Short mmCIF file of N, CA and C in Angstrom, two decimals:
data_model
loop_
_atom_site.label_atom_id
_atom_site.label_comp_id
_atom_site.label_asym_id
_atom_site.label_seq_id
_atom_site.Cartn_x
_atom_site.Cartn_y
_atom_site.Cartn_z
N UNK P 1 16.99 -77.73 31.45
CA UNK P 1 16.58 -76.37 31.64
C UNK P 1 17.80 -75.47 31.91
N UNK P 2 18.55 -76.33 32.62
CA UNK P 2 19.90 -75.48 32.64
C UNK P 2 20.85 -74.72 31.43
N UNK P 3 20.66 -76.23 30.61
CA UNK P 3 21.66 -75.67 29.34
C UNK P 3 20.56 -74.80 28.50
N UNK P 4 19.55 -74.60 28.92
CA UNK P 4 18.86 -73.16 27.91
C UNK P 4 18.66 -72.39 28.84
N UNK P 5 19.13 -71.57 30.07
CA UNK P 5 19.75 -70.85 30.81
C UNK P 5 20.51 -70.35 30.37
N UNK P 6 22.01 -71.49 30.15
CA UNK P 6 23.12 -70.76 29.67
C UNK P 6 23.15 -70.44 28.22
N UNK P 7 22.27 -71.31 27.45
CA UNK P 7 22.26 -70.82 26.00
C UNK P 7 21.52 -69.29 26.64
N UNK P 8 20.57 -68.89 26.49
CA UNK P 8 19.50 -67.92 26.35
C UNK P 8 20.41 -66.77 27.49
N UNK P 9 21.16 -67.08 28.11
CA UNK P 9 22.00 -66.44 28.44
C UNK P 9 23.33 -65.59 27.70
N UNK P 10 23.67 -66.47 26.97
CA UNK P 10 24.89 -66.37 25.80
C UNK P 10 24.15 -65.43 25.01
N UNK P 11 22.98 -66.05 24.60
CA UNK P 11 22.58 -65.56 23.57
C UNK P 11 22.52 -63.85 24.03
N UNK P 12 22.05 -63.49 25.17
CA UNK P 12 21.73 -61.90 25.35
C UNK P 12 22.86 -61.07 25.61
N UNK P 13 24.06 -62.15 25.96
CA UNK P 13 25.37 -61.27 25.81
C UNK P 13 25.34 -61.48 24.59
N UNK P 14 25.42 -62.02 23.57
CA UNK P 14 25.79 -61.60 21.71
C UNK P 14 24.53 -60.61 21.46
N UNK P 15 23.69 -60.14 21.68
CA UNK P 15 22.78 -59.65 21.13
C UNK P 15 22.99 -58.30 21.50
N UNK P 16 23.29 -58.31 22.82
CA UNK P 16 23.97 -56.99 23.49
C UNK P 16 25.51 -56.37 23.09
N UNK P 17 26.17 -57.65 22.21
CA UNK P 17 27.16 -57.06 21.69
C UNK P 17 27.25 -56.69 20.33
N UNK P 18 25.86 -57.45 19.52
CA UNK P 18 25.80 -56.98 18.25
C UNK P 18 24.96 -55.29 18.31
N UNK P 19 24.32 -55.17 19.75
CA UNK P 19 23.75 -54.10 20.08
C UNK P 19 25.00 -52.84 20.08
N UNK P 20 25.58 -53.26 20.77
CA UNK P 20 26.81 -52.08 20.70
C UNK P 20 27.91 -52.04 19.40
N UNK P 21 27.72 -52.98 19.05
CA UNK P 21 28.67 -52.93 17.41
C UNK P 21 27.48 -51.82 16.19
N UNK P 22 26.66 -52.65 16.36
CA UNK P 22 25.43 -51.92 15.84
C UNK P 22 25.12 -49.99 16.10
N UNK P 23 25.17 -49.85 17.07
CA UNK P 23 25.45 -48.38 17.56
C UNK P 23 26.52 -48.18 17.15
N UNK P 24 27.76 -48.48 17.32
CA UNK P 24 29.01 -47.83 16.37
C UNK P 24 28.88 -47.52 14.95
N UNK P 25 28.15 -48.78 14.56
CA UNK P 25 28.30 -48.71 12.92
C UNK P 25 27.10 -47.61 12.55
N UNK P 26 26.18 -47.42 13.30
CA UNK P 26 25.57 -46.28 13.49
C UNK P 26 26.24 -44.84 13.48
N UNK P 27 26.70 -44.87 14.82
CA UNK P 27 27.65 -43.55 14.76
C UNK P 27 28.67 -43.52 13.51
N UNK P 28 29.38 -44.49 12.60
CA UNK P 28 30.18 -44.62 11.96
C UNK P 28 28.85 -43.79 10.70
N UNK P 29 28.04 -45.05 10.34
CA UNK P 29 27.45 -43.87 9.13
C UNK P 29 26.45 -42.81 9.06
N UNK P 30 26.92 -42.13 10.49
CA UNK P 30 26.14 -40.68 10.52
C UNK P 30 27.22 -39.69 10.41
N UNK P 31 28.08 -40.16 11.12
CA UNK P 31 29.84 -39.48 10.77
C UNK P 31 29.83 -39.34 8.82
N UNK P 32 29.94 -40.49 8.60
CA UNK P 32 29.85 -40.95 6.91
C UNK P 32 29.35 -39.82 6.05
N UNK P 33 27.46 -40.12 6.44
CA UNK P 33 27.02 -39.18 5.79
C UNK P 33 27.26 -37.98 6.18
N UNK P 34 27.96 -37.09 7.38
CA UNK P 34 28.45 -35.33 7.59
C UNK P 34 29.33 -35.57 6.79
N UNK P 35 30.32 -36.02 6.57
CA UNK P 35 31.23 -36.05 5.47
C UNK P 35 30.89 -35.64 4.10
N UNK P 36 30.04 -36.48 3.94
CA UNK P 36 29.29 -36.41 2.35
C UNK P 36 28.84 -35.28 1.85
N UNK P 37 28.10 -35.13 3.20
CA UNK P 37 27.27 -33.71 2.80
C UNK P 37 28.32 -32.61 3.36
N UNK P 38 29.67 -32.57 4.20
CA UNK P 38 30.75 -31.06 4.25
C UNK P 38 31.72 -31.56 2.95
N UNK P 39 31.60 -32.96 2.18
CA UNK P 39 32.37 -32.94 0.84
C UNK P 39 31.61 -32.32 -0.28
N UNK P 40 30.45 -32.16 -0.28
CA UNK P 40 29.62 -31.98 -1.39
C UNK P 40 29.36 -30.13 -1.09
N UNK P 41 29.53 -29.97 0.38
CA UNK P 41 29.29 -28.49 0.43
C UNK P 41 30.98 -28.02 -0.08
N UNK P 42 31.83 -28.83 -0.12
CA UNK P 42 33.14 -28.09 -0.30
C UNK P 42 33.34 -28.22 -1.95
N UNK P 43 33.13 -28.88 -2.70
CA UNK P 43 32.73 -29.38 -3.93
C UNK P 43 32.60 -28.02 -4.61
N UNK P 44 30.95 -27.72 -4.38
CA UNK P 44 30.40 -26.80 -4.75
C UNK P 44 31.17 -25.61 -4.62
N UNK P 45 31.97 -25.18 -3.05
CA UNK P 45 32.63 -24.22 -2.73
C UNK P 45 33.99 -24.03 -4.06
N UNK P 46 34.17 -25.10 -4.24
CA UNK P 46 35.67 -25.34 -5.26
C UNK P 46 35.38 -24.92 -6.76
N UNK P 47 33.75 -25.66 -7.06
CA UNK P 47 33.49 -24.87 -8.22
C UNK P 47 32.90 -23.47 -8.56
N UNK P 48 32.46 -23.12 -7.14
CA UNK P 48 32.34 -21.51 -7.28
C UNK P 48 33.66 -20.96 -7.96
N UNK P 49 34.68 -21.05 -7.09
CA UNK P 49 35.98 -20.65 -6.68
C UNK P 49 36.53 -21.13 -8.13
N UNK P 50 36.28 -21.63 -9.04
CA UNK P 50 36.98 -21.89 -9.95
C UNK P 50 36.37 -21.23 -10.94
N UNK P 51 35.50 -20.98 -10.92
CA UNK P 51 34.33 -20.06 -12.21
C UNK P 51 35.12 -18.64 -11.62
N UNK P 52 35.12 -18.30 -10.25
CA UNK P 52 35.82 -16.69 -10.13
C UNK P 52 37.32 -16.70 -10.56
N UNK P 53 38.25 -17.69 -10.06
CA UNK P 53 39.42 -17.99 -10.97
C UNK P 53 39.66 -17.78 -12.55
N UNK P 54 38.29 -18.28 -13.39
CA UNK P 54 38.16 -18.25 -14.56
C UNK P 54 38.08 -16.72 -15.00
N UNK P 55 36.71 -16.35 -13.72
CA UNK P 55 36.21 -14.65 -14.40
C UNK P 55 37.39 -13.80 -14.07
N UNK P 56 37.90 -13.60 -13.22
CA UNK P 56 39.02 -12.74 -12.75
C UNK P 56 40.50 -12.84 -12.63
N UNK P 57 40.33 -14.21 -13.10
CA UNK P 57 42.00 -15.01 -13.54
C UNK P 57 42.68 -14.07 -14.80
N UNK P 58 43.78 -14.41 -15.58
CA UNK P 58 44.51 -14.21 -16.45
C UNK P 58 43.38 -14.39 -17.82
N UNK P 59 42.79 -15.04 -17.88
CA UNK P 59 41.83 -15.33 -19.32
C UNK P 59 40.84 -14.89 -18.88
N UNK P 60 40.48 -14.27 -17.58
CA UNK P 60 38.92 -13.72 -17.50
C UNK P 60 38.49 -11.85 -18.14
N UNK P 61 37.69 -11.86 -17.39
CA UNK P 61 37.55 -10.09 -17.50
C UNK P 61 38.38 -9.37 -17.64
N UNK P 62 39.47 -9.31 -16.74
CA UNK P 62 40.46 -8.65 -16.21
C UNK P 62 41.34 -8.83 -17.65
N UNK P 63 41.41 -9.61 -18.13
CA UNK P 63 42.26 -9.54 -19.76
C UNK P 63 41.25 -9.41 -21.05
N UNK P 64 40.14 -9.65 -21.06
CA UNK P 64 38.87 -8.98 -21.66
C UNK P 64 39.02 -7.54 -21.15
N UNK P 65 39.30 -7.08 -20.52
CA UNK P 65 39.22 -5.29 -20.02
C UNK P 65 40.26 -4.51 -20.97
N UNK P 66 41.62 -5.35 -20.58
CA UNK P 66 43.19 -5.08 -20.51
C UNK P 66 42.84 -5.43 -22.12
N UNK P 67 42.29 -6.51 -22.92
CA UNK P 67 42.88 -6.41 -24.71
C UNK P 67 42.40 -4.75 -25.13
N UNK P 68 40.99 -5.15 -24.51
CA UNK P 68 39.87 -4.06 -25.59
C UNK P 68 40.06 -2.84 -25.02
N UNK P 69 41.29 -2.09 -23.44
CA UNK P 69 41.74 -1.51 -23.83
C UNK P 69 43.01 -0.88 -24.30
N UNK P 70 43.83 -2.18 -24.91
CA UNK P 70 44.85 -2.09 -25.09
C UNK P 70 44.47 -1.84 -27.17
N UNK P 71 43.26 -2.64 -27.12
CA UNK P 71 43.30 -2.09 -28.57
C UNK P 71 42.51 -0.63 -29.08
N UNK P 72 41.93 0.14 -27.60
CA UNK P 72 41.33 1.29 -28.07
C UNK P 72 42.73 2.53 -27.94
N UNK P 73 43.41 1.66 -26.81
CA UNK P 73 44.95 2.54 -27.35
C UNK P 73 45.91 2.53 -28.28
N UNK P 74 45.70 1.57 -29.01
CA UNK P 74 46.65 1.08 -29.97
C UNK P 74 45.70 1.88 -31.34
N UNK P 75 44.31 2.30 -31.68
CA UNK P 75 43.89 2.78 -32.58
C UNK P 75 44.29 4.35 -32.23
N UNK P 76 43.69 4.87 -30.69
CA UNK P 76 44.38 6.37 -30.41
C UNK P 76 46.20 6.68 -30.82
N UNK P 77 46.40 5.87 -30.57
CA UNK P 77 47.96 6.19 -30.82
C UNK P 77 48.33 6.12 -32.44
N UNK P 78 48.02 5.36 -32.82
CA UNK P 78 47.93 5.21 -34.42
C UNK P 78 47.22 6.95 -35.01
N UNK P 79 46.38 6.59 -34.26
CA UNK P 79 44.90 7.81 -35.15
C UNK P 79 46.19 9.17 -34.39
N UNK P 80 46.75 9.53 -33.24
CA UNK P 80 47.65 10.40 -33.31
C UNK P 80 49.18 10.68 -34.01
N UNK P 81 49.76 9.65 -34.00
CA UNK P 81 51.03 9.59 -34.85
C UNK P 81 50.19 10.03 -36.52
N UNK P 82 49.10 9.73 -36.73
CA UNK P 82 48.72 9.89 -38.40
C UNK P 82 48.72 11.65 -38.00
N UNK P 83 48.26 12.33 -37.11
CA UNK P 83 48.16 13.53 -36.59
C UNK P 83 49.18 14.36 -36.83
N UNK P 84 50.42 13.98 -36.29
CA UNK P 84 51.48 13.98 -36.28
C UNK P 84 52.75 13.96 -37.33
N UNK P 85 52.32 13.38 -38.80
CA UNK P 85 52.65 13.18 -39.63
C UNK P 85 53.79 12.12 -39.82
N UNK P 86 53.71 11.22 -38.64
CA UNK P 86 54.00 10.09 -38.72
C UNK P 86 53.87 9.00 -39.42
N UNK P 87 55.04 8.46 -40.05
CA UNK P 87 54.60 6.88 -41.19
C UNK P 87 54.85 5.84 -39.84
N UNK P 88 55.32 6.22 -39.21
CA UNK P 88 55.20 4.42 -37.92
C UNK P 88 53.94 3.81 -37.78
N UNK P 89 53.75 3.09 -37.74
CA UNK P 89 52.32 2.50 -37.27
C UNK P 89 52.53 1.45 -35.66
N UNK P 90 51.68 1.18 -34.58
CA UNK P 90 52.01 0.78 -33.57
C UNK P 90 51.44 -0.13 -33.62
N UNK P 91 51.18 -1.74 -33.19
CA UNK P 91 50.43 -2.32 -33.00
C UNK P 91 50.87 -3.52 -31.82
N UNK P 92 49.64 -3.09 -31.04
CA UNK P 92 49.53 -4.36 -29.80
C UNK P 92 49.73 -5.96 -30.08
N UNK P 93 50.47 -7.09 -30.04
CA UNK P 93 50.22 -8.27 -29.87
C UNK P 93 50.41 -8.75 -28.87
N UNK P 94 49.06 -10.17 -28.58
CA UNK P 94 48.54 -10.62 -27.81
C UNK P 94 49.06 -11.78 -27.41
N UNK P 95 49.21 -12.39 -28.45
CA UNK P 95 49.87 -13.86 -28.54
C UNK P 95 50.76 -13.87 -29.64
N UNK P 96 51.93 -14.60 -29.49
CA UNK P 96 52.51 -14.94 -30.78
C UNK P 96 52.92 -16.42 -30.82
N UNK P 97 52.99 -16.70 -32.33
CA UNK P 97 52.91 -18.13 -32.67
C UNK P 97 54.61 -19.01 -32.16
N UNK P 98 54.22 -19.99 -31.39
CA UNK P 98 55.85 -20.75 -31.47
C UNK P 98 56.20 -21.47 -32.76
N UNK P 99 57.50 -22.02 -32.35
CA UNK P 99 58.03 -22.75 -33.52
C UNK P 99 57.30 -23.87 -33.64
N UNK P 100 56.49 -24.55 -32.88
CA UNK P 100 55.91 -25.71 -32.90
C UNK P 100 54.27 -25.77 -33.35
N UNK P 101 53.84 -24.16 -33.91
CA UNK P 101 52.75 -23.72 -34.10
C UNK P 101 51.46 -23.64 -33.24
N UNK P 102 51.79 -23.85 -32.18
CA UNK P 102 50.97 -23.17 -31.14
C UNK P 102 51.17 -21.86 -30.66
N UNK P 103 49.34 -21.29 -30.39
CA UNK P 103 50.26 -19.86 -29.95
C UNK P 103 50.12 -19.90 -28.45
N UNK P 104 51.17 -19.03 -28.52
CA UNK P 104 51.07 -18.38 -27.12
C UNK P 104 50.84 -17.10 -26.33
N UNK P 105 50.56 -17.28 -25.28
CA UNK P 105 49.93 -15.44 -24.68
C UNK P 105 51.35 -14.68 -24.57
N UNK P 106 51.63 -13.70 -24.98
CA UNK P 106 52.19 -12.56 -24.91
C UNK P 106 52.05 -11.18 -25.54
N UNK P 107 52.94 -10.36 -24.53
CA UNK P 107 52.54 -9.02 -24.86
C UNK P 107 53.65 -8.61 -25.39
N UNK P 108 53.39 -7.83 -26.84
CA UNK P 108 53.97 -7.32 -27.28
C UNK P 108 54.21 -6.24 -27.78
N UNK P 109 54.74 -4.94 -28.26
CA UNK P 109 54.82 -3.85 -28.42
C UNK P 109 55.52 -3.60 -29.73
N UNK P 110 54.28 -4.00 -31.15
CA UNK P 110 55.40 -3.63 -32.24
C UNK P 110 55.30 -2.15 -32.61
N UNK P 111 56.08 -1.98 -33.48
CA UNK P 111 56.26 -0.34 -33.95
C UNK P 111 56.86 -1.07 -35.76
N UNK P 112 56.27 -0.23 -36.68
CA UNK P 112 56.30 -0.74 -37.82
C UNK P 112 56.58 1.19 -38.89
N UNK P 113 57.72 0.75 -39.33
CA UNK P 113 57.90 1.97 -39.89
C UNK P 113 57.19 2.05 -41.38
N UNK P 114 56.49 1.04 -41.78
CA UNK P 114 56.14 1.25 -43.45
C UNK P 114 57.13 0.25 -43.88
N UNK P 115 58.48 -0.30 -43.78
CA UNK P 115 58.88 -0.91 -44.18
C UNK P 115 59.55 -2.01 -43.52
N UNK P 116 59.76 -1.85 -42.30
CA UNK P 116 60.44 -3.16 -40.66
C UNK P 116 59.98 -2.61 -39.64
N UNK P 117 59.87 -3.76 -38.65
CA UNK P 117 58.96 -4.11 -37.71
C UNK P 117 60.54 -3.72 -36.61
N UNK P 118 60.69 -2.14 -35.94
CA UNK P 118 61.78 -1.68 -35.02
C UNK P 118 61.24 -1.68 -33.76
N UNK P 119 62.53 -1.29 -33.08
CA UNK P 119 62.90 -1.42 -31.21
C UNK P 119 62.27 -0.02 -31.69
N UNK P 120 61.88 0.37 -30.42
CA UNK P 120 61.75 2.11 -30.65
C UNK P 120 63.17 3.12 -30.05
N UNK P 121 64.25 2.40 -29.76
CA UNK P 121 65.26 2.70 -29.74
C UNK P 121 66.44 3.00 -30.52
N UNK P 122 65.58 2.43 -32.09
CA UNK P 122 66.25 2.72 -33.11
C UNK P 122 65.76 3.96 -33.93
N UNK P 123 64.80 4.64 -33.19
CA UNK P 123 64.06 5.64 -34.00
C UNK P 123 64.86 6.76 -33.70
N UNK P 124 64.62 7.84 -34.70
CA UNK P 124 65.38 9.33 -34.13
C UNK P 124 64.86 10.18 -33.40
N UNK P 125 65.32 11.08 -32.62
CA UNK P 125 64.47 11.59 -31.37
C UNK P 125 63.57 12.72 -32.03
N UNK P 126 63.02 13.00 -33.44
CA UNK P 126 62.30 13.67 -33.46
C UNK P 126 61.06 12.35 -34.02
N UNK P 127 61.51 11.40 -34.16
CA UNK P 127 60.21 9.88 -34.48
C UNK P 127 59.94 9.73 -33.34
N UNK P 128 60.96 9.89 -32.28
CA UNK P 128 60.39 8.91 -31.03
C UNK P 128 59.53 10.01 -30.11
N UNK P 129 59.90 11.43 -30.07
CA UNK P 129 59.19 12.76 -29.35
C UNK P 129 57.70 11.82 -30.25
N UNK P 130 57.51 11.95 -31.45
CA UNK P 130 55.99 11.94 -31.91
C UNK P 130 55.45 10.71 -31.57
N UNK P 131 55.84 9.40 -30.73
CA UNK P 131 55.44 8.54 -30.79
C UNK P 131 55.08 8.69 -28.79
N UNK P 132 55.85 9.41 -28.20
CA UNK P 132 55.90 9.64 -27.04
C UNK P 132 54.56 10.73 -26.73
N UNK P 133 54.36 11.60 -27.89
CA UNK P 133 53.18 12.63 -27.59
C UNK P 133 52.14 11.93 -28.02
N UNK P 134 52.24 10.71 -29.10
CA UNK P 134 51.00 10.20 -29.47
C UNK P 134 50.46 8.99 -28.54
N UNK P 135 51.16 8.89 -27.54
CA UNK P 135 51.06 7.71 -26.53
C UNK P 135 50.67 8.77 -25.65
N UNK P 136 51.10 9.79 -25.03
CA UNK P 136 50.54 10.59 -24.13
C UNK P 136 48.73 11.05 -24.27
N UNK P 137 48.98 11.01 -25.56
CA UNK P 137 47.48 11.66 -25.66
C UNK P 137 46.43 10.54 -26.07
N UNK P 138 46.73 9.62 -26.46
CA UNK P 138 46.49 8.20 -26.53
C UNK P 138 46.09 7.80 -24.96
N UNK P 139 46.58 7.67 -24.52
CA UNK P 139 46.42 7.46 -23.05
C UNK P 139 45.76 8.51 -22.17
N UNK P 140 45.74 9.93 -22.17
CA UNK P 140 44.55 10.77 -22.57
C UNK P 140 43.34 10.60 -22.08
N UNK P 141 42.98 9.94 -24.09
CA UNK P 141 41.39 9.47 -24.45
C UNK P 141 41.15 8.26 -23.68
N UNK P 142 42.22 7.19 -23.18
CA UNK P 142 41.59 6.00 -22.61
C UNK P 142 41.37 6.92 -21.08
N UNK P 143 41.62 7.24 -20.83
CA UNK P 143 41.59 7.69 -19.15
C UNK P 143 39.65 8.54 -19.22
N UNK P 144 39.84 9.50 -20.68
CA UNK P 144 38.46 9.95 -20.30
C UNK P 144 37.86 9.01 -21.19
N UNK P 145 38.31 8.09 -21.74
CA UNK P 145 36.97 7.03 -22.49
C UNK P 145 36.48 6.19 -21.27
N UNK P 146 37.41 5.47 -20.17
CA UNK P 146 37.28 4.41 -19.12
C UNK P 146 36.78 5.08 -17.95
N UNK P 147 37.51 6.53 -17.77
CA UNK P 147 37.06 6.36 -16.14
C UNK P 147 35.89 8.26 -16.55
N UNK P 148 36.29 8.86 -17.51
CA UNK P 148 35.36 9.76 -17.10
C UNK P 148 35.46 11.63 -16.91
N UNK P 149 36.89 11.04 -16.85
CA UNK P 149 38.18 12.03 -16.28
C UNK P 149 38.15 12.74 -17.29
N UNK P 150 37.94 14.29 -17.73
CA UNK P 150 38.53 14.71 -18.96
C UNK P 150 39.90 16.21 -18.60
N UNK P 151 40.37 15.98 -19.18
CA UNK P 151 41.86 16.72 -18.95
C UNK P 151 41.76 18.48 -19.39
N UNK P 152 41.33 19.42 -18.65
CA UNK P 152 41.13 20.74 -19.04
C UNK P 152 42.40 21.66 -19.83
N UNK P 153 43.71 21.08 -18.91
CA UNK P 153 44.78 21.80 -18.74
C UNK P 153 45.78 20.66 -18.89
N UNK P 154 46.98 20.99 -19.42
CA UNK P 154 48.09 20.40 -19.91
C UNK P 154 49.52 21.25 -19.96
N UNK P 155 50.32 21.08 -19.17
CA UNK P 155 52.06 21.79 -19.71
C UNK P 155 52.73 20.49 -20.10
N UNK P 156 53.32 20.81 -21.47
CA UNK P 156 54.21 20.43 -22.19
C UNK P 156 55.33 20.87 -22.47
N UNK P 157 56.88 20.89 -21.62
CA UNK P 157 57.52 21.26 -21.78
C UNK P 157 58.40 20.82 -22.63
N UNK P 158 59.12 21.51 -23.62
CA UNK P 158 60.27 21.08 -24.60
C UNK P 158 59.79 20.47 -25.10
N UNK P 159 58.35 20.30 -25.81
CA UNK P 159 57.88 19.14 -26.80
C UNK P 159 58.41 19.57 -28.40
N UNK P 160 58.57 20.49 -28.62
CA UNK P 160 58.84 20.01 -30.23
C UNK P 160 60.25 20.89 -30.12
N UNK P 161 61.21 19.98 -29.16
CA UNK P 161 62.84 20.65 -28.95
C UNK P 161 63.36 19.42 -30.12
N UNK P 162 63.31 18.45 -30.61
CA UNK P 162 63.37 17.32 -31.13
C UNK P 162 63.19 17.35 -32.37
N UNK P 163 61.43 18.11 -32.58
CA UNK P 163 61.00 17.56 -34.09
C UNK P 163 61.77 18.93 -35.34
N UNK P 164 61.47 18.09 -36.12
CA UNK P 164 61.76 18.72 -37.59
C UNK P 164 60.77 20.13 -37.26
N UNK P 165 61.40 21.30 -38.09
CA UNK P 165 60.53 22.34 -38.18
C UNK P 165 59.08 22.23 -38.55
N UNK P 166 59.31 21.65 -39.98
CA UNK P 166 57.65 21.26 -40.45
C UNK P 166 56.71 20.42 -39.64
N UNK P 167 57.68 19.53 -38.56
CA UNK P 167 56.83 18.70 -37.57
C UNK P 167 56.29 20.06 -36.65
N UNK P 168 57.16 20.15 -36.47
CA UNK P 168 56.97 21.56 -35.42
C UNK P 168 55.65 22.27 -35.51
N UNK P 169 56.14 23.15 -36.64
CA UNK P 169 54.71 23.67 -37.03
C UNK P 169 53.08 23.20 -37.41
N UNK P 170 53.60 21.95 -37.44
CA UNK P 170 52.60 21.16 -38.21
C UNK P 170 51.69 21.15 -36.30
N UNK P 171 52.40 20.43 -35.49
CA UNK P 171 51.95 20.27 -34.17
C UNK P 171 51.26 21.54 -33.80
N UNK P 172 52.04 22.29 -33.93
CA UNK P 172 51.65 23.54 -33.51
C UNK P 172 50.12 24.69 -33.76
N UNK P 173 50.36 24.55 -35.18
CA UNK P 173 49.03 24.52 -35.93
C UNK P 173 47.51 24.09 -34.93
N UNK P 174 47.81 22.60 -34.87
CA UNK P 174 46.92 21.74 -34.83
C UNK P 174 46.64 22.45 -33.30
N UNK P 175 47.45 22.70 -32.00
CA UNK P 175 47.15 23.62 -30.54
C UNK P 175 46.14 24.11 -30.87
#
């Protein structure tokens, strides 16, 4: 009777210690699962955060805004230099191709005289006055096309100190 004393004794210290191992491993996978569920709430947080990265990043809206209105200025400025009696033509690029035939994002600013693709530093100051008034007023129409704004009043000083007479008059006319 003794030695099942000390057995049945033993035994309730192991039972009492698988009791307290047991409660840890308890507390261990309730810890576990908060984890799971503040990894899965951060998860979600990351893919919010990456869809607004997307919308408002460099390839989102914000360059969807910036092409379409970089190309409603690039037709105003065109549609004014033709005003103007300008042969340049202007055109926005977006991307251009590498040597390895991928393209890539950039901005670019060509100017095309009818026959080469120039710096606008090579133009003469009565080409570059008409490319400077057709960007002014170009920029203008985007201000009252985007925000609303329309422009009553305007001083233009020394604008046709530059152009050819017939430019001159031609501008002038058109006032």
């Amino acid at each position: 009777l003794s030695e099942v004393s000390i057995q049945l004794s033993s035994l309730r210290g192991q039972v009492e210690v698988v009791k307290i191992k047991l409660a840890s491993y308890m507390e261990k996978l309730d810890k576990k699962r908060n984890y799971e569920g503040l990894l899965q709430e951060k998860e979600k947080e990351l893919e919010m955060l990456l869809i607004l990265e997307r919308a408002f990043g460099a390839q989102g809206i914000r360059s969807f805004v910036f092409e379409n209105s970089l190309q409603f200025l690039e037709e105003k400025l065109n549609y004014y230099l033709d005003l103007f009696g300008s042969t340049v033509r202007v055109n926005f690029v977006f991307q251009v191709l590498k040597s390895t035939g991928e393209s890539k994002e950039k901005f670019e600013l060509l100017f095309y005289d009818g026959e080469f693709t120039r710096v606008f530093d090579t133009f003469s100051g009565g080409e570059k006055k008409r490319i400077e008034l057709s960007s002014f007023f170009a920029i203008k129409d985007l201000v009252v096309a985007k925000g609303g704004r329309v422009f009553d009043f305007v001083i233009l000083d020394e604008v046709f100190d530059t152009l050819d007479d017939l430019s001159g008059d031609t501008e002038q006319q058109g006032e």
